[in-house]
mmCIF file of C-alpha atoms in Angstrom:
data_model
loop_
_atom_site.group_PDB
_atom_site.id
_atom_site.type_symbol
_atom_site.label_atom_id
_atom_site.label_comp_id
_atom_site.label_asym_id
_atom_site.label_seq_id
_atom_site.Cartn_x
_atom_site.Cartn_y
_atom_site.Cartn_z
ATOM 1 C CA MET B 12 105.006 83.643 128.572
ATOM 2 C CA VAL B 13 106.697 81.199 130.924
ATOM 3 C CA GLY B 14 105.818 77.523 131.118
ATOM 4 C CA LYS B 15 107.319 74.494 132.788
ATOM 5 C CA ASN B 16 110.987 74.458 131.711
ATOM 6 C CA CYS B 17 109.976 76.199 128.527
ATOM 7 C CA PHE B 18 108.760 79.577 127.234
ATOM 8 C CA ALA B 19 106.643 80.909 124.416
ATOM 9 C CA ILE B 20 107.192 84.092 122.438
ATOM 10 C CA ALA B 21 104.662 85.241 119.907
ATOM 11 C CA SER B 22 103.847 88.175 117.687
ATOM 12 C CA ASP B 23 101.343 89.241 115.083
ATOM 13 C CA ARG B 24 102.355 89.457 111.436
ATOM 14 C CA ARG B 25 101.111 92.836 110.219
ATOM 15 C CA LEU B 26 103.405 95.402 108.600
ATOM 16 C CA GLY B 27 101.477 98.608 108.268
ATOM 17 C CA VAL B 28 101.781 102.363 107.841
ATOM 18 C CA GLN B 29 99.016 103.805 110.014
ATOM 19 C CA LEU B 30 95.827 102.735 108.294
ATOM 20 C CA GLN B 31 97.425 100.963 105.322
ATOM 21 C CA THR B 32 98.538 97.325 105.556
ATOM 22 C CA ILE B 33 101.674 96.718 103.545
ATOM 23 C CA ALA B 34 102.360 93.043 104.275
ATOM 24 C CA THR B 35 100.902 90.200 106.317
ATOM 25 C CA ASP B 36 104.051 88.133 106.826
ATOM 26 C CA PHE B 37 106.356 90.516 108.655
ATOM 27 C CA GLN B 38 108.715 88.931 111.121
ATOM 28 C CA ARG B 39 108.921 90.530 114.538
ATOM 29 C CA VAL B 40 110.404 87.787 116.687
ATOM 30 C CA PHE B 41 114.080 87.077 116.093
ATOM 31 C CA LYS B 42 116.458 84.365 117.284
ATOM 32 C CA ILE B 43 119.654 85.448 119.007
ATOM 33 C CA HIS B 44 120.762 81.958 119.829
ATOM 34 C CA ASP B 45 119.046 78.603 120.325
ATOM 35 C CA LYS B 46 117.725 79.510 123.760
ATOM 36 C CA LEU B 47 117.250 83.250 123.413
ATOM 37 C CA TYR B 48 114.650 85.124 121.416
ATOM 38 C CA ILE B 49 113.753 88.770 121.161
ATOM 39 C CA GLY B 50 110.519 90.282 119.899
ATOM 40 C CA LEU B 51 110.606 93.909 118.797
ATOM 41 C CA SER B 52 107.371 95.885 118.515
ATOM 42 C CA GLY B 53 107.117 99.487 117.391
ATOM 43 C CA LEU B 54 108.738 101.152 114.394
ATOM 44 C CA ALA B 55 109.724 98.479 111.891
ATOM 45 C CA THR B 56 112.867 100.186 110.688
ATOM 46 C CA ASP B 57 114.205 100.587 114.230
ATOM 47 C CA ALA B 58 113.316 96.947 114.991
ATOM 48 C CA GLN B 59 115.365 95.837 112.033
ATOM 49 C CA THR B 60 118.291 98.153 112.836
ATOM 50 C CA LEU B 61 118.251 97.181 116.512
ATOM 51 C CA TYR B 62 118.111 93.447 115.667
ATOM 52 C CA GLN B 63 121.130 93.797 113.333
ATOM 53 C CA ARG B 64 123.112 95.669 115.986
ATOM 54 C CA LEU B 65 122.185 93.079 118.652
ATOM 55 C CA VAL B 66 123.224 90.164 116.462
ATOM 56 C CA PHE B 67 126.510 91.951 115.815
ATOM 57 C CA ARG B 68 127.116 92.487 119.561
ATOM 58 C CA HIS B 69 126.187 88.913 120.362
ATOM 59 C CA LYS B 70 128.485 87.456 117.692
ATOM 60 C CA LEU B 71 131.360 89.564 119.071
ATOM 61 C CA TYR B 72 130.492 88.271 122.548
ATOM 62 C CA GLN B 73 130.481 84.685 121.258
ATOM 63 C CA LEU B 74 133.948 85.190 119.738
ATOM 64 C CA ARG B 75 135.408 86.637 122.906
ATOM 65 C CA GLU B 76 133.692 84.493 125.530
ATOM 66 C CA GLU B 77 133.327 81.321 123.418
ATOM 67 C CA ARG B 78 129.806 80.790 124.655
ATOM 68 C CA ASP B 79 126.286 82.166 124.181
ATOM 69 C CA MET B 80 125.022 85.107 126.206
ATOM 70 C CA LYS B 81 122.804 84.453 129.181
ATOM 71 C CA PRO B 82 119.322 85.995 128.877
ATOM 72 C CA GLU B 83 119.884 88.274 131.874
ATOM 73 C CA THR B 84 123.117 89.585 130.355
ATOM 74 C CA PHE B 85 121.438 90.052 126.970
ATOM 75 C CA ALA B 86 118.573 92.029 128.580
ATOM 76 C CA SER B 87 121.108 94.313 130.230
ATOM 77 C CA LEU B 88 122.824 94.767 126.885
ATOM 78 C CA VAL B 89 119.555 95.735 125.201
ATOM 79 C CA SER B 90 118.700 98.093 128.030
ATOM 80 C CA ALA B 91 122.117 99.769 127.793
ATOM 81 C CA MET B 92 121.898 100.109 123.991
ATOM 82 C CA LEU B 93 118.478 101.669 124.194
ATOM 83 C CA TYR B 94 119.470 104.154 126.941
ATOM 84 C CA GLU B 95 122.529 105.192 124.849
ATOM 85 C CA ARG B 96 119.944 106.822 122.583
ATOM 86 C CA ARG B 97 118.060 108.456 125.452
ATOM 87 C CA PHE B 98 117.515 111.728 123.588
ATOM 88 C CA GLY B 99 116.930 110.266 120.115
ATOM 89 C CA PRO B 100 115.552 106.842 120.884
ATOM 90 C CA TYR B 101 114.840 103.708 118.905
ATOM 91 C CA PHE B 102 111.085 103.581 118.760
ATOM 92 C CA CYS B 103 110.927 99.920 119.806
ATOM 93 C CA GLN B 104 109.650 98.049 122.825
ATOM 94 C CA PRO B 105 111.520 94.734 123.118
ATOM 95 C CA VAL B 106 110.285 91.540 124.673
ATOM 96 C CA ILE B 107 113.135 89.207 125.597
ATOM 97 C CA ALA B 108 112.681 85.498 126.394
ATOM 98 C CA GLY B 109 115.303 82.866 127.011
ATOM 99 C CA LEU B 110 116.321 79.764 128.930
ATOM 100 C CA GLY B 111 119.064 80.679 131.383
ATOM 101 C CA GLU B 112 121.115 78.740 133.891
ATOM 102 C CA ASN B 113 119.749 75.177 134.303
ATOM 103 C CA ASP B 114 117.236 75.946 131.552
ATOM 104 C CA GLU B 115 115.283 78.243 133.884
ATOM 105 C CA PRO B 116 112.906 80.396 131.727
ATOM 106 C CA PHE B 117 113.642 84.124 131.764
ATOM 107 C CA ILE B 118 111.383 86.830 130.360
ATOM 108 C CA CYS B 119 111.492 90.583 130.457
ATOM 109 C CA THR B 120 110.232 93.620 128.590
ATOM 110 C CA MET B 121 111.447 97.224 128.308
ATOM 111 C CA ASP B 122 110.212 100.561 127.116
ATOM 112 C CA CYS B 123 111.903 102.335 124.252
ATOM 113 C CA ILE B 124 114.618 103.848 126.483
ATOM 114 C CA GLY B 125 115.530 100.623 128.221
ATOM 115 C CA ALA B 126 113.584 100.511 131.489
ATOM 116 C CA LYS B 127 113.696 96.765 132.248
ATOM 117 C CA GLU B 128 110.693 95.017 133.705
ATOM 118 C CA LEU B 129 111.170 91.424 134.800
ATOM 119 C CA ALA B 130 108.252 89.108 135.356
ATOM 120 C CA LYS B 131 107.713 85.559 136.433
ATOM 121 C CA ASP B 132 104.663 84.841 134.302
ATOM 122 C CA PHE B 133 104.247 86.881 131.124
ATOM 123 C CA VAL B 134 105.297 90.097 129.441
ATOM 124 C CA VAL B 135 103.684 92.005 126.623
ATOM 125 C CA SER B 136 104.366 94.989 124.338
ATOM 126 C CA GLY B 137 102.944 96.710 121.308
ATOM 127 C CA THR B 138 99.818 98.574 120.301
ATOM 128 C CA SER B 139 97.582 95.858 121.824
ATOM 129 C CA SER B 140 99.521 95.698 125.105
ATOM 130 C CA GLU B 141 96.493 96.582 127.284
ATOM 131 C CA SER B 142 94.381 93.884 125.717
ATOM 132 C CA LEU B 143 97.275 91.468 125.977
ATOM 133 C CA TYR B 144 97.671 92.159 129.690
ATOM 134 C CA GLY B 145 94.019 91.309 130.255
ATOM 135 C CA ALA B 146 93.991 88.212 128.093
ATOM 136 C CA CYS B 147 97.246 86.786 129.495
ATOM 137 C CA GLU B 148 96.263 87.522 133.098
ATOM 138 C CA SER B 149 93.046 85.602 132.727
ATOM 139 C CA MET B 150 94.412 82.683 130.701
ATOM 140 C CA TYR B 151 97.782 82.196 132.425
ATOM 141 C CA LYS B 152 98.467 79.240 134.707
ATOM 142 C CA PRO B 153 101.837 78.381 136.202
ATOM 143 C CA ASN B 154 103.816 75.350 135.024
ATOM 144 C CA MET B 155 102.103 74.734 131.697
ATOM 145 C CA GLU B 156 103.516 72.057 129.460
ATOM 146 C CA PRO B 157 104.599 73.184 125.936
ATOM 147 C CA GLU B 158 101.401 72.030 124.184
ATOM 148 C CA GLU B 159 99.131 73.763 126.665
ATOM 149 C CA LEU B 160 101.372 76.823 126.641
ATOM 150 C CA PHE B 161 101.053 77.047 122.870
ATOM 151 C CA GLU B 162 97.267 76.970 123.093
ATOM 152 C CA THR B 163 97.203 79.604 125.819
ATOM 153 C CA VAL B 164 99.574 81.970 124.086
ATOM 154 C CA SER B 165 97.800 81.638 120.710
ATOM 155 C CA GLN B 166 94.382 82.222 122.223
ATOM 156 C CA ALA B 167 95.588 85.228 124.196
ATOM 157 C CA LEU B 168 97.323 86.736 121.184
ATOM 158 C CA MET B 169 94.424 86.205 118.834
ATOM 159 C CA ALA B 170 91.865 87.564 121.279
ATOM 160 C CA SER B 171 93.919 90.696 121.927
ATOM 161 C CA VAL B 172 94.855 91.594 118.373
ATOM 162 C CA ASP B 173 91.263 91.107 117.188
ATOM 163 C CA ARG B 174 90.377 94.220 119.206
ATOM 164 C CA ASP B 175 93.241 96.240 117.705
ATOM 165 C CA CYS B 176 92.973 97.598 114.163
ATOM 166 C CA LEU B 177 96.726 98.049 113.894
ATOM 167 C CA ALA B 178 97.640 94.478 114.836
ATOM 168 C CA GLY B 179 96.709 91.022 113.622
ATOM 169 C CA TRP B 180 96.688 89.255 110.249
ATOM 170 C CA GLY B 181 97.732 86.000 111.866
ATOM 171 C CA GLY B 182 100.179 85.054 114.604
ATOM 172 C CA HIS B 183 103.708 83.673 114.756
ATOM 173 C CA VAL B 184 104.388 81.574 117.853
ATOM 174 C CA PHE B 185 107.669 80.044 119.023
ATOM 175 C CA ILE B 186 107.672 77.438 121.823
ATOM 176 C CA VAL B 187 111.208 76.917 123.111
ATOM 177 C CA THR B 188 112.133 74.004 125.340
ATOM 178 C CA PRO B 189 115.689 72.868 126.329
ATOM 179 C CA THR B 190 115.670 70.293 123.523
ATOM 180 C CA GLU B 191 113.707 71.829 120.662
ATOM 181 C CA VAL B 192 112.063 74.884 119.186
ATOM 182 C CA GLN B 193 108.588 74.709 117.661
ATOM 183 C CA GLU B 194 107.674 77.466 115.279
ATOM 184 C CA ARG B 195 104.046 77.763 114.251
ATOM 185 C CA VAL B 196 102.032 80.221 112.216
ATOM 186 C CA VAL B 197 98.562 80.743 113.667
ATOM 187 C CA LYS B 198 95.734 81.612 111.319
ATOM 188 C CA GLY B 199 93.506 84.354 112.651
ATOM 189 C CA ARG B 200 91.075 86.938 111.414
ATOM 190 C CA MET B 201 92.683 88.597 108.396
ATOM 191 C CA ASP B 202 91.350 92.031 109.002
ATOM 192 C CA MET X 13 100.943 111.967 93.620
ATOM 193 C CA GLU X 14 103.820 109.806 92.477
ATOM 194 C CA CYS X 15 103.031 106.128 92.141
ATOM 195 C CA VAL X 16 105.472 103.233 92.037
ATOM 196 C CA MET X 17 104.333 99.625 91.982
ATOM 197 C CA GLY X 18 105.752 96.171 91.469
ATOM 198 C CA VAL X 19 104.635 92.602 90.951
ATOM 199 C CA VAL X 20 106.508 89.301 90.942
ATOM 200 C CA GLY X 21 105.545 86.654 88.374
ATOM 201 C CA ARG X 22 106.978 83.322 87.202
ATOM 202 C CA ASP X 23 110.714 84.053 86.967
ATOM 203 C CA PHE X 24 110.281 87.758 86.343
ATOM 204 C CA ALA X 25 109.478 90.938 88.212
ATOM 205 C CA VAL X 26 107.659 93.996 86.885
ATOM 206 C CA VAL X 27 108.224 97.497 88.252
ATOM 207 C CA ALA X 28 106.038 100.350 87.031
ATOM 208 C CA ALA X 29 105.972 104.036 87.868
ATOM 209 C CA ASP X 30 104.345 107.211 86.704
ATOM 210 C CA THR X 31 106.469 109.506 84.569
ATOM 211 C CA SER X 32 105.375 112.964 85.707
ATOM 212 C CA ALA X 33 107.717 115.539 87.237
ATOM 213 C CA VAL X 34 105.530 117.910 89.203
ATOM 214 C CA GLN X 35 106.224 120.995 91.271
ATOM 215 C CA SER X 36 103.221 122.519 93.036
ATOM 216 C CA ILE X 37 100.627 123.053 90.287
ATOM 217 C CA LEU X 38 103.092 122.828 87.379
ATOM 218 C CA VAL X 39 103.876 119.652 85.461
ATOM 219 C CA HIS X 40 107.511 120.109 84.348
ATOM 220 C CA LYS X 41 107.633 116.971 82.195
ATOM 221 C CA THR X 42 105.605 113.953 81.442
ATOM 222 C CA ASP X 43 108.348 111.505 80.553
ATOM 223 C CA GLU X 44 110.538 111.444 83.659
ATOM 224 C CA ASP X 45 111.857 107.927 84.040
ATOM 225 C CA LYS X 46 111.633 106.921 87.696
ATOM 226 C CA VAL X 47 112.509 103.304 87.297
ATOM 227 C CA MET X 48 116.288 103.102 87.163
ATOM 228 C CA VAL X 49 118.072 100.113 85.694
ATOM 229 C CA LEU X 50 120.694 99.492 88.388
ATOM 230 C CA ASP X 51 122.555 96.814 86.523
ATOM 231 C CA SER X 52 121.895 94.034 84.072
ATOM 232 C CA HIS X 53 119.317 92.277 86.294
ATOM 233 C CA LYS X 54 117.960 94.859 88.735
ATOM 234 C CA LEU X 55 115.342 97.606 88.602
ATOM 235 C CA MET X 56 114.828 100.304 91.220
ATOM 236 C CA GLY X 57 111.593 102.199 91.038
ATOM 237 C CA ALA X 58 111.763 105.234 93.320
ATOM 238 C CA SER X 59 109.339 107.975 94.402
ATOM 239 C CA GLY X 60 109.704 110.944 96.643
ATOM 240 C CA GLU X 61 111.671 114.202 96.873
ATOM 241 C CA PRO X 62 112.948 114.632 93.265
ATOM 242 C CA GLY X 63 116.519 115.668 94.123
ATOM 243 C CA ASP X 64 116.899 112.898 96.694
ATOM 244 C CA ARG X 65 115.375 110.368 94.310
ATOM 245 C CA VAL X 66 117.864 110.997 91.514
ATOM 246 C CA GLN X 67 120.814 111.390 93.875
ATOM 247 C CA PHE X 68 120.028 108.277 95.878
ATOM 248 C CA THR X 69 119.263 105.956 92.978
ATOM 249 C CA GLU X 70 122.383 107.055 91.115
ATOM 250 C CA TYR X 71 124.439 106.564 94.270
ATOM 251 C CA ILE X 72 123.159 102.995 94.648
ATOM 252 C CA GLN X 73 123.709 102.310 90.955
ATOM 253 C CA LYS X 74 127.343 103.553 91.038
ATOM 254 C CA ASN X 75 128.063 101.567 94.185
ATOM 255 C CA LEU X 76 126.684 98.410 92.560
ATOM 256 C CA HIS X 77 128.936 98.975 89.571
ATOM 257 C CA LEU X 78 131.902 99.570 91.885
ATOM 258 C CA TYR X 79 131.248 96.246 93.666
ATOM 259 C CA GLN X 80 131.140 94.498 90.312
ATOM 260 C CA PHE X 81 134.408 96.072 89.175
ATOM 261 C CA ARG X 82 136.121 95.176 92.433
ATOM 262 C CA ASN X 83 134.766 91.660 92.807
ATOM 263 C CA THR X 84 134.078 90.661 89.188
ATOM 264 C CA ILE X 85 130.628 89.313 90.162
ATOM 265 C CA PRO X 86 127.441 91.365 90.509
ATOM 266 C CA LEU X 87 125.708 91.833 93.885
ATOM 267 C CA SER X 88 122.583 89.711 94.417
ATOM 268 C CA THR X 89 119.169 91.324 94.719
ATOM 269 C CA ALA X 90 118.853 90.512 98.408
ATOM 270 C CA ALA X 91 122.270 91.994 99.102
ATOM 271 C CA THR X 92 121.377 95.074 97.042
ATOM 272 C CA ALA X 93 118.190 95.505 99.045
ATOM 273 C CA ASN X 94 120.058 95.244 102.336
ATOM 274 C CA PHE X 95 122.737 97.668 101.110
ATOM 275 C CA THR X 96 120.071 100.149 100.064
ATOM 276 C CA ARG X 97 118.378 99.783 103.454
ATOM 277 C CA GLY X 98 121.700 100.296 105.205
ATOM 278 C CA GLU X 99 122.382 103.525 103.303
ATOM 279 C CA LEU X 100 118.880 104.833 104.095
ATOM 280 C CA ALA X 101 119.199 103.817 107.745
ATOM 281 C CA THR X 102 122.600 105.448 108.224
ATOM 282 C CA ALA X 103 121.338 108.698 106.763
ATOM 283 C CA LEU X 104 118.008 108.474 108.606
ATOM 284 C CA ARG X 105 119.004 110.232 111.823
ATOM 285 C CA LYS X 106 121.373 112.696 110.225
ATOM 286 C CA ASN X 107 120.145 113.810 106.806
ATOM 287 C CA PRO X 108 117.371 111.534 105.634
ATOM 288 C CA TYR X 109 116.649 110.653 102.021
ATOM 289 C CA MET X 110 112.922 111.131 101.383
ATOM 290 C CA VAL X 111 112.823 108.334 98.839
ATOM 291 C CA ASN X 112 110.595 105.215 98.716
ATOM 292 C CA VAL X 113 111.952 102.297 96.676
ATOM 293 C CA ILE X 114 110.553 99.209 95.013
ATOM 294 C CA LEU X 115 113.527 97.051 94.088
ATOM 295 C CA GLY X 116 113.016 94.250 91.614
ATOM 296 C CA GLY X 117 115.641 91.792 90.480
ATOM 297 C CA TYR X 118 116.409 88.385 89.003
ATOM 298 C CA ASP X 119 119.093 86.018 90.306
ATOM 299 C CA LYS X 120 119.951 82.648 88.797
ATOM 300 C CA ASP X 121 119.596 80.853 92.117
ATOM 301 C CA ALA X 122 116.865 82.829 93.845
ATOM 302 C CA GLY X 123 114.749 83.619 90.809
ATOM 303 C CA ALA X 124 112.767 86.845 90.675
ATOM 304 C CA SER X 125 112.325 88.899 93.826
ATOM 305 C CA LEU X 126 110.796 92.195 94.820
ATOM 306 C CA TYR X 127 111.652 94.338 97.847
ATOM 307 C CA TYR X 128 109.731 97.158 99.503
ATOM 308 C CA ILE X 129 112.007 99.789 101.120
ATOM 309 C CA ASP X 130 110.322 102.875 102.444
ATOM 310 C CA TYR X 131 111.914 106.217 103.244
ATOM 311 C CA ILE X 132 112.602 105.354 106.871
ATOM 312 C CA SER X 133 114.391 102.221 105.679
ATOM 313 C CA THR X 134 111.802 99.572 106.516
ATOM 314 C CA LEU X 135 112.802 96.559 104.372
ATOM 315 C CA HIS X 136 110.433 93.771 103.438
ATOM 316 C CA LYS X 137 110.414 91.127 100.715
ATOM 317 C CA ILE X 138 107.115 91.201 98.902
ATOM 318 C CA ASP X 139 105.230 89.650 95.973
ATOM 319 C CA LYS X 140 103.273 92.802 95.182
ATOM 320 C CA GLY X 141 103.510 96.312 96.465
ATOM 321 C CA ALA X 142 102.971 99.989 95.735
ATOM 322 C CA PHE X 143 103.913 103.422 97.067
ATOM 323 C CA GLY X 144 102.178 106.765 96.950
ATOM 324 C CA TYR X 145 98.536 107.786 96.761
ATOM 325 C CA GLY X 146 98.092 105.254 93.960
ATOM 326 C CA SER X 147 98.822 102.532 96.493
ATOM 327 C CA TYR X 148 95.446 103.153 98.128
ATOM 328 C CA PHE X 149 93.814 101.997 94.875
ATOM 329 C CA CYS X 150 96.353 99.472 93.685
ATOM 330 C CA LEU X 151 97.016 97.342 96.764
ATOM 331 C CA SER X 152 93.484 95.997 97.050
ATOM 332 C CA LEU X 153 93.301 95.407 93.300
ATOM 333 C CA MET X 154 96.522 93.443 93.549
ATOM 334 C CA ASP X 155 95.289 91.487 96.540
ATOM 335 C CA LYS X 156 92.239 90.404 94.568
ATOM 336 C CA LEU X 157 93.809 89.702 91.195
ATOM 337 C CA TYR X 158 97.316 88.556 91.998
ATOM 338 C CA HIS X 159 98.241 84.870 92.164
ATOM 339 C CA PRO X 160 101.670 83.280 92.301
ATOM 340 C CA ASP X 161 103.427 82.272 89.084
ATOM 341 C CA MET X 162 101.650 84.714 86.759
ATOM 342 C CA THR X 163 102.768 85.010 83.140
ATOM 343 C CA VAL X 164 104.155 88.263 81.767
ATOM 344 C CA GLU X 165 100.838 89.037 80.050
ATOM 345 C CA GLU X 166 98.876 88.464 83.227
ATOM 346 C CA ALA X 167 101.234 90.599 85.323
ATOM 347 C CA VAL X 168 101.247 93.502 82.847
ATOM 348 C CA ASP X 169 97.458 93.191 82.639
ATOM 349 C CA LEU X 170 97.321 93.581 86.426
ATOM 350 C CA ILE X 171 99.570 96.659 86.228
ATOM 351 C CA ASP X 172 97.352 98.047 83.454
ATOM 352 C CA LYS X 173 94.282 97.607 85.649
ATOM 353 C CA CYS X 174 96.062 99.468 88.444
ATOM 354 C CA ILE X 175 97.029 102.285 86.055
ATOM 355 C CA LYS X 176 93.479 102.507 84.816
ATOM 356 C CA GLU X 177 92.174 102.755 88.360
ATOM 357 C CA ILE X 178 94.694 105.478 89.310
ATOM 358 C CA ARG X 179 93.779 107.496 86.210
ATOM 359 C CA LEU X 180 90.129 107.201 86.985
ATOM 360 C CA ARG X 181 90.037 107.723 90.762
ATOM 361 C CA LEU X 182 93.036 109.771 91.889
ATOM 362 C CA VAL X 183 92.261 113.495 91.960
ATOM 363 C CA VAL X 184 95.502 114.814 90.412
ATOM 364 C CA ALA X 185 96.354 111.613 88.666
ATOM 365 C CA PRO X 186 99.581 111.157 86.708
ATOM 366 C CA GLN X 187 98.712 110.458 83.105
ATOM 367 C CA ASN X 188 101.752 108.633 81.794
ATOM 368 C CA PHE X 189 103.416 105.511 83.103
ATOM 369 C CA VAL X 190 106.433 103.364 82.350
ATOM 370 C CA ILE X 191 106.511 99.626 82.789
ATOM 371 C CA LYS X 192 109.841 97.832 83.123
ATOM 372 C CA ILE X 193 110.519 94.159 83.458
ATOM 373 C CA VAL X 194 113.459 92.061 84.733
ATOM 374 C CA ASP X 195 113.905 88.360 83.998
ATOM 375 C CA LYS X 196 116.715 85.987 83.122
ATOM 376 C CA ASN X 197 117.336 87.944 79.936
ATOM 377 C CA GLY X 198 117.945 91.133 81.870
ATOM 378 C CA ALA X 199 116.262 94.371 82.925
ATOM 379 C CA ARG X 200 114.606 96.428 80.215
ATOM 380 C CA GLU X 201 111.731 98.757 79.442
ATOM 381 C CA TYR X 202 108.643 96.786 78.592
ATOM 382 C CA ALA X 203 106.098 99.441 77.647
ATOM 383 C CA ARG X 204 104.966 103.033 78.127
ATOM 384 C CA ARG X 205 101.391 103.965 78.776
ATOM 385 C CA ASP X 206 101.086 107.562 77.634
ATOM 386 C CA LEU X 207 97.868 109.556 77.543
ATOM 387 C CA VAL X 208 99.474 112.986 77.111
ATOM 388 C CA GLY X 209 102.648 114.295 75.548
ATOM 389 C CA ASP X 210 104.535 113.616 72.355
ATOM 390 C CA ASN X 211 104.085 109.896 72.296
ATOM 391 C CA ALA X 212 100.511 109.757 73.352
ATOM 392 C CA SER X 213 98.013 107.835 71.291
ATOM 393 C CA VAL X 214 94.577 106.510 71.863
ATOM 394 C CA ASP X 215 95.914 102.972 71.471
ATOM 395 C CA ALA X 216 98.370 103.590 74.290
ATOM 396 C CA ALA X 217 95.525 104.278 76.661
ATOM 397 C CA THR X 218 95.030 100.957 78.207
ATOM 398 C CA THR X 219 92.296 98.735 76.924
ATOM 399 C CA VAL X 220 91.628 96.073 79.406
ATOM 400 C CA THR X 221 89.860 92.850 78.730
ATOM 401 C CA ALA X 222 87.612 92.084 81.658
#
């Protein structure tokens, strides 16, 4: 979700195999560089493999270009990598959020074969995506300060995953501003 | 029907597995060791397709030894877990190994650690975990009874409770189990819990103090 010169990216913490919960501290939002984060929902193994490949590509880019990737460029990279596997895809739906030129917030999401969808306000993915769309749409306001953004994102996340049996067990929220990153674990219904 | 489970305690990790080798309705043997000692301070409990299980765990073990020969120092538990995951992930979309792994190890700097690696190479560091039909009974028992920094007796007691529950409630339950432990002194077999077979005895059936 986009705020005023900042963005928030959040995920739930459940690792499960259909009806069985394996762990309640699984990390789904990863840092690419200080101002770029990617959240990967879907199959956990593909999320881990994709993250490792993306970090590899970004590190190579850093060595060649001697700078970090812009969020728009990174989103195109992810899209291309996913479409490479068009007929044997990674079962992941990424959410990408970053601060671009002049610390302008950038967010986008894609499906598992790399169809990019940019937005100005918020993007969602995962099993609770329909609930998330509803919750974010009603709670979102433009130009929220980081503190208010954190509250909004946490409430929207908790409300949505509470209606989804495959998601939940707490929340992990990152608030990224040009100067700092706040990482918080939100306690929710553990069921 | 194969069950593998693991628990982390104070500076040690316990990995337990059943010891039955089953094909359809026939039990080939009741003392099949499914917890492989990878090296001096690592245990890999594996369940799944029998051929893949033996092949994959031996492959990991030999590669660990090779690393140690080449580099004169052993691989850490975290690195082993990531290597195992990498091998499973590479094979996943070509010729997958149908093997689920609980990897337990002890490192001087990191202490005891336990990793959950399933057959589609999902990797997660855990304090307690289990695979197989037994996991449906064990995981909730562990959630209730586990606490951080358990002693060896408490951890083995928890495993015994899980074994008792599996024997009682799983329809085609494995009868015999092996419990192995890894701590600063190394990885070794801790106990067997045999109800049937040559080494069975009434004493070996677990008696649990409530």
